Coordinates of C-alpha atoms in Angstrom, one line a residue:
M12 CA 143.6 57.4 135.0
F13 CA 146.2 59.6 136.8
N14 CA 143.9 60.1 139.7
L15 CA 143.4 56.3 140.1
L16 CA 147.1 55.8 140.0
Y17 CA 147.7 58.5 142.5
T18 CA 145.1 57.0 144.8
E19 CA 146.8 53.6 144.6
V20 CA 150.2 55.1 145.4
L21 CA 148.6 56.9 148.5
K22 CA 147.3 53.6 149.7
L23 CA 150.8 52.2 149.9
K24 CA 152.1 55.2 151.8
R25 CA 151.7 53.5 155.2
A26 CA 151.4 49.9 154.1
K27 CA 153.6 47.5 156.0
I28 CA 154.4 45.7 152.8
M29 CA 156.6 48.6 151.7
W30 CA 159.2 47.4 154.3
L31 CA 159.6 44.3 152.3
L32 CA 161.0 46.2 149.3
P33 CA 164.3 47.2 150.9
I34 CA 164.5 43.9 152.7
G35 CA 163.9 42.0 149.4
G36 CA 166.4 44.2 147.6
I37 CA 169.2 44.2 150.2
L38 CA 169.1 40.5 151.3
P39 CA 170.2 39.0 147.9
S40 CA 173.1 41.5 147.6
L41 CA 174.0 40.9 151.2
L42 CA 174.2 37.1 150.7
N43 CA 176.2 37.7 147.5
L44 CA 178.7 40.0 149.4
M45 CA 179.2 37.3 152.0
V46 CA 180.1 34.8 149.3
I47 CA 182.4 37.4 147.7
I48 CA 184.2 38.1 151.0
E49 CA 184.6 34.3 151.5
N50 CA 185.9 33.7 148.0
S51 CA 188.2 36.7 148.0
K52 CA 190.4 34.8 150.5
S53 CA 191.2 32.2 147.8
Y54 CA 191.1 34.2 144.6
Q55 CA 190.3 37.6 143.1
V56 CA 186.6 38.2 142.7
H57 CA 185.5 40.0 139.5
W58 CA 182.6 42.4 139.1
E59 CA 181.1 40.3 136.3
G60 CA 180.8 37.3 138.5
A61 CA 179.4 39.4 141.4
F62 CA 176.7 40.8 139.2
K63 CA 175.8 37.4 137.8
N64 CA 175.5 35.8 141.3
N65 CA 173.4 38.7 142.5
F66 CA 171.1 38.3 139.5
V67 CA 170.8 34.6 140.3
F68 CA 169.9 35.2 144.0
M69 CA 167.3 37.8 142.9
T70 CA 165.7 35.9 140.1
L71 CA 165.9 32.4 141.3
I72 CA 164.5 32.9 144.9
M73 CA 163.8 36.4 146.2
G74 CA 162.1 37.9 143.2
V75 CA 159.8 34.9 142.6
A76 CA 158.4 34.9 146.1
L77 CA 158.4 38.6 146.8
F78 CA 156.9 39.8 143.5
S79 CA 154.1 37.2 143.7
L80 CA 153.3 38.4 147.2
I81 CA 153.3 42.0 146.0
S82 CA 151.0 41.3 143.1
G83 CA 148.5 39.4 145.3
Y84 CA 148.6 42.1 148.0
V85 CA 147.9 45.0 145.7
F86 CA 144.8 43.3 144.4
S87 CA 143.5 41.4 147.4
R88 CA 143.9 44.3 150.0
E89 CA 140.5 45.7 148.8
Y90 CA 138.9 42.5 150.1
T91 CA 140.9 42.2 153.4
E92 CA 140.4 45.9 154.2
N93 CA 136.7 45.7 153.2
T94 CA 137.0 48.6 150.6
V95 CA 136.1 46.5 147.6
N96 CA 132.4 47.4 147.8
T97 CA 133.2 51.0 147.6
L98 CA 136.0 50.8 145.0
Y99 CA 134.4 48.7 142.3
T100 CA 131.0 50.4 142.5
Y101 CA 132.4 53.7 141.3
P102 CA 131.1 54.6 137.7
V103 CA 134.6 53.9 136.4
D104 CA 135.5 50.9 134.2
K105 CA 137.1 48.2 136.3
S106 CA 139.9 47.7 133.8
K107 CA 141.1 51.2 134.7
F108 CA 141.4 50.2 138.3
I109 CA 143.3 47.1 137.2
F110 CA 145.8 48.9 135.1
A111 CA 146.4 51.5 137.8
K112 CA 147.2 48.6 140.2
L113 CA 149.5 47.0 137.6
V114 CA 151.4 50.2 137.3
V115 CA 151.9 50.3 141.1
I116 CA 153.1 46.7 141.0
L117 CA 155.6 47.7 138.3
I118 CA 156.8 50.6 140.4
M119 CA 157.3 48.4 143.4
I120 CA 159.2 45.8 141.4
Y121 CA 161.6 48.4 140.1
I122 CA 162.1 50.0 143.5
T123 CA 163.1 46.6 144.8
L124 CA 165.5 46.0 141.9
I125 CA 167.0 49.5 142.2
I126 CA 167.7 48.9 145.9
N127 CA 169.2 45.5 145.1
Y128 CA 171.4 46.9 142.4
G129 CA 172.5 49.9 144.4
S130 CA 173.3 47.9 147.5
L131 CA 175.5 45.5 145.5
L132 CA 177.4 48.5 144.0
A133 CA 177.9 50.0 147.4
G134 CA 179.0 46.8 149.0
G135 CA 181.0 45.6 146.0
M136 CA 183.1 48.8 145.9
M137 CA 184.3 48.0 149.4
V138 CA 185.3 44.4 148.9
I139 CA 186.0 44.1 145.1
K140 CA 189.4 45.4 144.1
E141 CA 188.8 45.2 140.4
P142 CA 187.8 48.5 138.7
L143 CA 184.2 48.7 137.5
A144 CA 184.1 49.0 133.8
G145 CA 181.5 51.4 132.3
S146 CA 180.4 48.9 129.7
L147 CA 179.7 46.2 132.3
L148 CA 177.7 48.8 134.3
I149 CA 175.5 49.6 131.3
N150 CA 175.0 46.0 130.4
T151 CA 174.0 45.0 133.9
I152 CA 171.6 47.9 134.1
K153 CA 169.9 46.7 130.9
K154 CA 169.6 43.2 132.4
Q155 CA 168.1 44.6 135.5
L156 CA 165.5 46.5 133.5
L157 CA 164.6 43.4 131.5
I158 CA 164.4 41.3 134.6
G159 CA 161.8 43.8 136.0
I160 CA 159.7 43.5 132.8
M161 CA 159.9 39.7 133.0
F162 CA 158.6 39.6 136.6
F163 CA 156.0 42.2 135.8
A164 CA 154.7 39.9 133.0
L165 CA 154.0 37.3 135.6
S166 CA 152.2 39.7 138.0
P167 CA 148.7 39.0 136.7
V168 CA 149.0 35.4 137.9
G169 CA 149.5 36.4 141.5
A170 CA 146.9 39.2 141.1
L171 CA 144.3 36.8 139.8
L172 CA 145.0 34.3 142.7
G173 CA 144.8 37.1 145.2
V174 CA 141.4 38.3 143.9
I175 CA 140.0 34.7 143.7
G176 CA 141.3 33.9 147.2
K177 CA 140.5 37.4 148.5
N178 CA 143.8 37.3 150.5
V179 CA 147.5 36.9 149.9
I180 CA 147.7 33.3 150.9
P181 CA 147.3 31.9 147.3
P182 CA 150.0 34.3 145.9
I183 CA 152.3 33.3 148.7
V184 CA 151.8 29.6 147.9
L185 CA 152.4 30.4 144.2
G186 CA 155.7 32.2 145.1
I187 CA 156.9 29.3 147.3
S188 CA 156.0 26.8 144.6
G189 CA 157.8 28.9 142.0
V190 CA 161.0 29.0 144.1
I191 CA 160.9 25.2 144.8
T192 CA 160.3 24.5 141.1
N193 CA 163.1 26.9 140.1
I194 CA 165.6 25.1 142.3
V195 CA 164.5 21.8 140.7
V196 CA 164.7 22.9 137.1
I197 CA 167.8 25.2 137.4
N198 CA 170.1 22.7 135.9
S199 CA 167.6 21.1 133.5
K200 CA 166.5 21.8 129.9
Y201 CA 163.2 23.2 131.3
I202 CA 164.8 26.4 132.8
D203 CA 164.0 28.4 129.7
I204 CA 160.4 27.3 129.4
F205 CA 159.2 27.4 133.0
P206 CA 157.8 30.9 133.4
W207 CA 159.3 31.7 136.8
S208 CA 162.8 30.5 135.9
I209 CA 162.9 32.4 132.6
P210 CA 164.5 35.5 134.3
T211 CA 167.3 33.2 135.6
A212 CA 167.7 31.5 132.2
Y213 CA 168.0 35.0 130.6
I214 CA 171.1 35.7 132.8
F215 CA 172.8 32.6 131.5
R216 CA 171.6 33.0 127.9
E217 CA 175.3 33.5 126.7
D218 CA 176.0 29.9 127.8
A219 CA 173.1 28.5 125.8
D220 CA 173.6 26.7 122.5
D221 CA 171.3 29.3 120.9
P222 CA 171.1 32.5 122.9
K223 CA 168.6 34.1 120.5
L224 CA 166.2 31.1 120.9
V225 CA 166.3 31.6 124.6
C226 CA 165.2 35.2 124.3
I227 CA 162.5 34.3 121.7
K228 CA 161.1 31.6 123.9
A229 CA 161.1 34.0 126.9
G230 CA 159.3 36.7 125.0
I231 CA 156.6 34.3 123.7
I232 CA 156.0 32.5 127.0
L233 CA 155.9 35.6 129.2
T234 CA 153.8 37.7 126.7
G235 CA 151.4 34.8 126.5
M236 CA 151.2 34.5 130.4
F237 CA 150.7 38.2 130.7
V238 CA 147.9 38.5 128.1
I239 CA 146.1 35.3 129.2
F240 CA 146.0 36.0 132.9
L241 CA 145.3 39.7 132.4
I242 CA 142.2 38.9 130.3
A243 CA 141.2 36.3 133.0
L244 CA 141.7 38.9 135.7
I245 CA 139.6 41.6 134.0
G246 CA 136.9 39.0 133.1
Y247 CA 136.8 37.7 136.6
L248 CA 136.4 41.1 138.2
K249 CA 133.8 42.2 135.7
K250 CA 131.6 39.1 136.0
T251 CA 132.0 38.5 139.7
D252 CA 129.6 40.2 142.1
V253 CA 131.4 42.7 144.4
H254 CA 131.6 41.7 148.0
A255 CA 134.2 42.0 150.7
G256 CA 136.3 39.2 152.0
S257 CA 135.5 37.4 155.2

């Protein structure tokens, strides 16, 4: 298993998609800092608000599109690069290849989130005058970790679409559709049941009538999505004949 994971990591060493990780991490915090600078002319900006806005930028728009693309890319590249015939004909269970790829996706998600968090801290220290409390730092780190898990739970959806389509176009369409739907449901009661808006709903769970119910719904829906689409992904790869993409 470790050798499979190491091989997947090596494949990404020179992959152009790796450039999207710092871009996807820095862009939301950059937009947030621009808002902070503009608002600081009228009133004092607090760290809590800065973190919340950053989470919204990341979960509502950037994370949905980027992580769907990443999931589709990791699985579909075997077809676009014509390596699928070699990879899936090894005397190794296909589920092991799948789990190795999922671990790589998880790593890429957290690299992006770490860059996002770090860039906000670096920029915020230059423009926010309020001292950063240790308790807020710990709380926001916990939120960032949970957000990563939430997006990872949705990764089998993009992976399955990438395998079926044998390219990244279906996952890209999924990501764009998720962003558009997020914007539509952000102020509605459906924010805590639509899978791709659940990370955003989690950020605002304190404002909900029943915060615990929001978390329970999130856990049930995301766990169900992960299990169902992971089973579908494994089943599809095991039952479908191996052949390269066009």
